[in-house]
PDB file of C-alpha atoms in Angstrom:
ATOM      1  CA  MET A 579      21.890  -9.040 -13.350  1.00 28.00           C
ATOM      2  CA  THR A 580      18.334  -7.949 -13.387  1.00 34.00           C
ATOM      3  CA  GLY A 581      17.075  -4.929 -11.333  1.00 38.00           C
ATOM      4  CA  ALA A 582      14.967  -7.101  -8.967  1.00 41.00           C
ATOM      5  CA  PRO A 583      17.842  -8.613  -6.841  1.00 41.00           C
ATOM      6  CA  ASN A 584      19.359  -5.177  -6.492  1.00 43.00           C
ATOM      7  CA  ARG A 585      16.017  -3.632  -5.355  1.00 45.00           C
ATOM      8  CA  ALA A 586      15.423  -6.420  -2.968  1.00 45.00           C
ATOM      9  CA  HIS A 587      18.849  -6.075  -1.426  1.00 46.00           C
ATOM     10  CA  THR A 588      18.241  -2.340  -0.998  1.00 71.00           C
ATOM     11  CA  VAL A 589      14.825  -2.709   0.483  1.00 68.00           C
ATOM     12  CA  GLY A 590      15.881  -5.197   2.893  1.00 70.00           C
ATOM     13  CA  ASP A 591      18.577  -2.866   4.203  1.00 86.00           C
ATOM     14  CA  GLU A 592      16.170  -0.042   4.703  1.00 89.00           C
ATOM     15  CA  LEU A 593      15.786   1.018   8.320  1.00 94.00           C
ATOM     16  CA  VAL A 594      12.293   0.813   9.835  1.00 94.00           C
ATOM     17  CA  GLU A 595      10.626   2.151  12.945  1.00 96.00           C
ATOM     18  CA  VAL A 596       9.031  -0.463  15.111  1.00 96.00           C
ATOM     19  CA  VAL A 597       6.052   1.168  16.755  1.00 96.00           C
ATOM     20  CA  ALA A 598       3.449   0.580  19.457  1.00 94.00           C
ATOM     21  CA  LEU A 599      -0.327   0.640  18.330  1.00 91.00           C
ATOM     22  CA  ASP A 600      -0.421   4.295  18.835  1.00 91.00           C
ATOM     23  CA  GLY A 601       2.332   4.755  16.407  1.00 88.00           C
ATOM     24  CA  SER A 602       4.875   5.794  18.922  1.00 93.00           C
ATOM     25  CA  VAL A 603       8.576   4.583  18.063  1.00 95.00           C
ATOM     26  CA  GLU A 604       9.984   1.788  20.070  1.00 96.00           C
ATOM     27  CA  ARG A 605      13.220   0.953  18.192  1.00 96.00           C
ATOM     28  CA  ILE A 606      14.746   0.959  14.600  1.00 97.00           C
ATOM     29  CA  ILE A 607      15.665  -2.048  12.788  1.00 96.00           C
ATOM     30  CA  SER A 608      16.281  -3.066   9.269  1.00 95.00           C
ATOM     31  CA  ARG A 609      13.373  -3.944   6.991  1.00 91.00           C
ATOM     32  CA  ARG A 610      14.500  -7.503   6.671  1.00 92.00           C
ATOM     33  CA  GLU A 611      14.709  -7.782  10.617  1.00 94.00           C
ATOM     34  CA  MET A 612      11.090  -6.324  10.665  1.00 94.00           C
ATOM     35  CA  ARG A 613       9.697  -8.972   8.250  1.00 91.00           C
ATOM     36  CA  ALA A 614      11.504 -11.733  10.080  1.00 92.00           C
ATOM     37  CA  ALA A 615      10.342 -10.614  13.574  1.00 93.00           C
ATOM     38  CA  HIS A 616       6.917  -9.695  12.295  1.00 93.00           C
ATOM     39  CA  ALA A 617       7.488  -6.362  13.974  1.00 95.00           C
ATOM     40  CA  ARG A 618       4.759  -3.762  13.975  1.00 96.00           C
ATOM     41  CA  HIS A 619       5.599  -0.755  11.620  1.00 96.00           C
ATOM     42  CA  ARG A 620       4.127   2.321  10.150  1.00 96.00           C
ATOM     43  CA  ALA A 621       2.595   2.238   6.689  1.00 96.00           C
ATOM     44  CA  VAL A 622       0.595   4.480   4.279  1.00 98.00           C
ATOM     45  CA  SER A 623      -1.982   3.455   1.631  1.00 98.00           C
ATOM     46  CA  VAL A 624      -3.010   5.825  -1.138  1.00 98.00           C
ATOM     47  CA  VAL A 625      -6.310   5.045  -3.065  1.00 98.00           C
ATOM     48  CA  VAL A 626      -6.298   6.764  -6.519  1.00 98.00           C
ATOM     49  CA  LEU A 627      -9.772   7.571  -7.583  1.00 97.00           C
ATOM     50  CA  GLY A 628     -10.391   8.842 -11.238  1.00 97.00           C
ATOM     51  CA  THR A 629     -12.495  11.990 -11.848  1.00 97.00           C
ATOM     52  CA  ASP A 630     -15.270   9.674 -12.454  1.00 96.00           C
ATOM     53  CA  GLY A 631     -15.125   8.042  -9.171  1.00 94.00           C
ATOM     54  CA  ARG A 632     -13.571   4.778 -10.218  1.00 96.00           C
ATOM     55  CA  VAL A 633     -10.830   3.051  -8.121  1.00 97.00           C
ATOM     56  CA  LEU A 634      -7.334   2.329  -9.844  1.00 97.00           C
ATOM     57  CA  ILE A 635      -6.265  -1.127  -8.436  1.00 96.00           C
ATOM     58  CA  HIS A 636      -3.092  -2.479  -9.284  1.00 94.00           C
ATOM     59  CA  GLN A 637      -1.109  -5.817  -9.129  1.00 92.00           C
ATOM     60  CA  ARG A 638       2.301  -5.887  -7.220  1.00 91.00           C
ATOM     61  CA  ALA A 639       5.474  -7.104  -8.691  1.00 89.00           C
ATOM     62  CA  PRO A 640       6.437 -10.765  -8.056  1.00 88.00           C
ATOM     63  CA  ASP A 641       9.692  -9.707  -6.277  1.00 87.00           C
ATOM     64  CA  LYS A 642       7.868  -7.689  -3.592  1.00 85.00           C
ATOM     65  CA  ASP A 643       9.035  -8.710  -0.094  1.00 79.00           C
ATOM     66  CA  VAL A 644       5.438  -9.423   1.035  1.00 83.00           C
ATOM     67  CA  TRP A 645       2.324 -10.290  -0.834  1.00 84.00           C
ATOM     68  CA  ALA A 646       4.198 -10.664  -4.125  1.00 84.00           C
ATOM     69  CA  ALA A 647       2.094 -10.534  -7.329  1.00 87.00           C
ATOM     70  CA  ARG A 648      -1.148  -9.866  -5.375  1.00 90.00           C
ATOM     71  CA  TRP A 649      -3.631  -7.307  -6.403  1.00 93.00           C
ATOM     72  CA  ASP A 650      -4.164  -4.148  -4.112  1.00 95.00           C
ATOM     73  CA  ILE A 651      -6.628  -1.447  -3.788  1.00 95.00           C
ATOM     74  CA  ALA A 652      -4.002   1.271  -2.644  1.00 97.00           C
ATOM     75  CA  PHE A 653      -0.536   2.401  -3.644  1.00 96.00           C
ATOM     76  CA  GLY A 654       1.724   2.741  -0.575  1.00 94.00           C
ATOM     77  CA  GLY A 655       4.194   1.043   1.736  1.00 93.00           C
ATOM     78  CA  VAL A 656       6.435   1.290   4.827  1.00 94.00           C
ATOM     79  CA  VAL A 657       6.968   4.813   6.276  1.00 96.00           C
ATOM     80  CA  ALA A 658      10.855   5.567   6.542  1.00 94.00           C
ATOM     81  CA  VAL A 659      12.496   6.460   9.773  1.00 96.00           C
ATOM     82  CA  GLY A 660      11.558  10.026  10.715  1.00 95.00           C
ATOM     83  CA  GLU A 661       9.289  10.523   7.776  1.00 96.00           C
ATOM     84  CA  SER A 662       6.000  12.064   8.301  1.00 96.00           C
ATOM     85  CA  TRP A 663       2.839  10.164   7.297  1.00 97.00           C
ATOM     86  CA  ASP A 664       1.955  12.751   4.554  1.00 98.00           C
ATOM     87  CA  ASP A 665       5.368  12.762   3.290  1.00 97.00           C
ATOM     88  CA  SER A 666       5.403   9.013   2.917  1.00 97.00           C
ATOM     89  CA  ALA A 667       2.117   8.910   1.180  1.00 98.00           C
ATOM     90  CA  ARG A 668       3.523  11.479  -1.414  1.00 97.00           C
ATOM     91  CA  ARG A 669       6.838   9.508  -1.873  1.00 96.00           C
ATOM     92  CA  GLU A 670       5.014   6.142  -2.244  1.00 95.00           C
ATOM     93  CA  LEU A 671       2.483   7.673  -4.758  1.00 96.00           C
ATOM     94  CA  ALA A 672       5.278   9.255  -6.919  1.00 95.00           C
ATOM     95  CA  GLU A 673       7.504   5.908  -6.619  1.00 93.00           C
ATOM     96  CA  GLU A 674       4.726   3.522  -7.438  1.00 93.00           C
ATOM     97  CA  ALA A 675       2.287   5.423  -9.743  1.00 96.00           C
ATOM     98  CA  GLY A 676       4.310   8.370 -10.902  1.00 95.00           C
ATOM     99  CA  LEU A 677       1.958  10.971  -9.360  1.00 96.00           C
ATOM    100  CA  VAL A 678       3.396  14.091  -8.037  1.00 95.00           C
ATOM    101  CA  ASP A 679       1.829  17.443  -7.082  1.00 94.00           C
ATOM    102  CA  VAL A 680      -1.646  15.805  -6.368  1.00 96.00           C
ATOM    103  CA  GLU A 681      -3.834  16.672  -3.357  1.00 97.00           C
ATOM    104  CA  LEU A 682      -3.900  13.925  -0.724  1.00 98.00           C
ATOM    105  CA  VAL A 683      -6.519  13.818   1.801  1.00 98.00           C
ATOM    106  CA  GLU A 684      -6.328  11.369   4.770  1.00 98.00           C
ATOM    107  CA  VAL A 685      -9.594   9.654   5.061  1.00 98.00           C
ATOM    108  CA  GLY A 686      -8.776   7.019   7.793  1.00 97.00           C
ATOM    109  CA  ARG A 687      -6.545   5.042  10.177  1.00 96.00           C
ATOM    110  CA  GLY A 688      -6.274   1.334  11.086  1.00 95.00           C
ATOM    111  CA  SER A 689      -4.073  -1.471  12.216  1.00 96.00           C
ATOM    112  CA  PHE A 690      -3.528  -4.840  10.637  1.00 96.00           C
ATOM    113  CA  ASP A 691      -1.969  -7.915  11.876  1.00 95.00           C
ATOM    114  CA  ASP A 692      -1.755 -11.355  10.345  1.00 92.00           C
ATOM    115  CA  ALA A 693       0.936 -14.130   9.931  1.00 89.00           C
ATOM    116  CA  GLU A 694       3.123 -11.953   7.658  1.00 87.00           C
ATOM    117  CA  VAL A 695       2.519  -8.366   8.566  1.00 93.00           C
ATOM    118  CA  SER A 696       1.844  -6.164  11.603  1.00 95.00           C
ATOM    119  CA  MET A 697       1.201  -2.479  10.967  1.00 96.00           C
ATOM    120  CA  VAL A 698      -0.528   0.657  11.880  1.00 97.00           C
ATOM    121  CA  SER A 699      -1.547   2.632   8.968  1.00 96.00           C
ATOM    122  CA  ARG A 700      -3.071   5.917   7.558  1.00 97.00           C
ATOM    123  CA  VAL A 701      -5.232   5.850   4.440  1.00 98.00           C
ATOM    124  CA  TYR A 702      -5.255   8.657   1.862  1.00 98.00           C
ATOM    125  CA  VAL A 703      -7.268   9.476  -1.218  1.00 98.00           C
ATOM    126  CA  THR A 704      -6.228  11.290  -4.265  1.00 98.00           C
ATOM    127  CA  ILE A 705      -8.055  12.047  -7.512  1.00 98.00           C
ATOM    128  CA  SER A 706      -6.252  11.684 -10.638  1.00 97.00           C
ATOM    129  CA  ASP A 707      -6.767  10.175 -14.226  1.00 97.00           C
ATOM    130  CA  GLY A 708      -2.961   9.867 -14.730  1.00 94.00           C
ATOM    131  CA  PRO A 709      -0.955   9.642 -16.689  1.00 93.00           C
ATOM    132  CA  PHE A 710       0.386   6.914 -14.405  1.00 95.00           C
ATOM    133  CA  VAL A 711       4.024   5.999 -14.728  1.00 94.00           C
ATOM    134  CA  PHE A 712       5.199   2.714 -13.006  1.00 89.00           C
ATOM    135  CA  VAL A 713       9.063   3.256 -13.232  1.00 80.00           C
ATOM    136  CA  ASP A 714      10.244   1.482  -9.988  1.00 81.00           C
ATOM    137  CA  GLY A 715       8.931  -1.857 -11.146  1.00 85.00           C
ATOM    138  CA  GLU A 716       6.712  -2.488  -8.115  1.00 88.00           C
ATOM    139  CA  VAL A 717       3.377  -2.379 -10.311  1.00 92.00           C
ATOM    140  CA  ILE A 718       2.748  -4.848 -13.134  1.00 91.00           C
ATOM    141  CA  ASP A 719      -0.806  -4.444 -13.963  1.00 91.00           C
ATOM    142  CA  THR A 720      -3.736  -1.971 -13.262  1.00 94.00           C
ATOM    143  CA  ALA A 721      -7.497  -2.074 -13.724  1.00 93.00           C
ATOM    144  CA  TRP A 722     -10.167   0.384 -12.987  1.00 96.00           C
ATOM    145  CA  THR A 723     -13.395  -0.651 -10.947  1.00 94.00           C
ATOM    146  CA  THR A 724     -16.127   1.258  -9.332  1.00 93.00           C
ATOM    147  CA  ILE A 725     -16.521   1.379  -5.631  1.00 92.00           C
ATOM    148  CA  GLY A 726     -19.885  -0.228  -5.992  1.00 91.00           C
ATOM    149  CA  GLU A 727     -18.264  -3.170  -7.956  1.00 92.00           C
ATOM    150  CA  LEU A 728     -15.225  -3.352  -5.761  1.00 90.00           C
ATOM    151  CA  ASP A 729     -16.122  -6.516  -3.885  1.00 88.00           C
ATOM    152  CA  ALA A 730     -17.065  -8.244  -7.204  1.00 88.00           C
ATOM    153  CA  THR A 731     -13.830  -7.164  -8.728  1.00 88.00           C
ATOM    154  CA  ILE A 732     -11.820  -8.505  -5.853  1.00 86.00           C
ATOM    155  CA  GLU A 733     -13.658 -11.845  -6.070  1.00 83.00           C
ATOM    156  CA  ARG A 734     -13.318 -11.994  -9.762  1.00 82.00           C
ATOM    157  CA  LEU A 735      -9.574 -11.346  -9.689  1.00 79.00           C
ATOM    158  CA  THR A 736      -8.745 -13.625  -6.862  1.00 73.00           C
ATOM    159  CA  VAL A 737      -9.459 -17.164  -5.439  1.00 63.00           C
ATOM    160  CA  ASP A 738     -10.954 -17.040  -1.869  1.00 54.00           C
ATOM    161  CA  GLN A 739      -9.516 -13.485  -1.748  1.00 51.00           C
ATOM    162  CA  THR A 740      -6.137 -14.971  -0.926  1.00 57.00           C
ATOM    163  CA  GLU A 741      -4.450 -13.148  -3.952  1.00 85.00           C
ATOM    164  CA  PHE A 742      -5.472  -9.836  -2.770  1.00 88.00           C
ATOM    165  CA  CYS A 743      -3.504  -7.750  -0.158  1.00 91.00           C
ATOM    166  CA  PRO A 744      -5.253  -8.735   3.027  1.00 91.00           C
ATOM    167  CA  ASP A 745      -4.358  -5.295   4.665  1.00 94.00           C
ATOM    168  CA  SER A 746      -6.248  -3.485   1.978  1.00 94.00           C
ATOM    169  CA  LEU A 747      -9.339  -5.863   2.337  1.00 93.00           C
ATOM    170  CA  ALA A 748      -9.334  -5.201   6.157  1.00 95.00           C
ATOM    171  CA  VAL A 749      -8.415  -1.579   6.297  1.00 96.00           C
ATOM    172  CA  VAL A 750      -8.820   0.238   3.078  1.00 96.00           C
ATOM    173  CA  ALA A 751     -11.965  -1.332   1.501  1.00 95.00           C
ATOM    174  CA  PRO A 752     -14.251  -0.676   4.604  1.00 95.00           C
ATOM    175  CA  ILE A 753     -13.207   3.023   4.641  1.00 96.00           C
ATOM    176  CA  LEU A 754     -13.955   3.293   0.844  1.00 95.00           C
ATOM    177  CA  HIS A 755     -17.420   1.584   1.279  1.00 93.00           C
ATOM    178  CA  ARG A 756     -18.061   3.838   4.294  1.00 94.00           C
ATOM    179  CA  LEU A 757     -17.071   7.279   2.496  1.00 93.00           C
ATOM    180  CA  TYR A 758     -18.327   6.468  -1.031  1.00 88.00           C
ATOM    181  CA  ALA A 759     -20.910   3.869  -1.187  1.00 76.00           C
TER     182      ALA A 759
END
């Protein structure tokens, strides 16, 4: 048996906070129920900037429970029950990119809602040239791009931008353009 089915089973059983738009907790359900019900949850996004200002983008694994195999601007994911935003950002960055003990700066907040996902989020930035370690299997490829070339990179890597994570396009990209363009 491969690692992917075990990870998918474990992920689906995780508990998630269903939240209001202000982030206040309404109830707790499993991640599988959250996805099925399209329930709003908390999520974090962590942008990795190199010391030269480039953005590290990555391609998600094909077994992710949402937006499988799509490219993303930020590492991150669902905030665990009772977990602080900052702790979640640190955990996700360590799990997905192998980065620990790096400074995280919260640079924005937002919400996103489409046919697959409903969330409120916080966006963080860290500066690192690595080394990056993708031990949990959630990342299958990476590339560097400048913020000035971000939109062109997104267009080049996707068709109609449907293969890029839409939450990052809607929430993270505008924050990066506002702060670093």
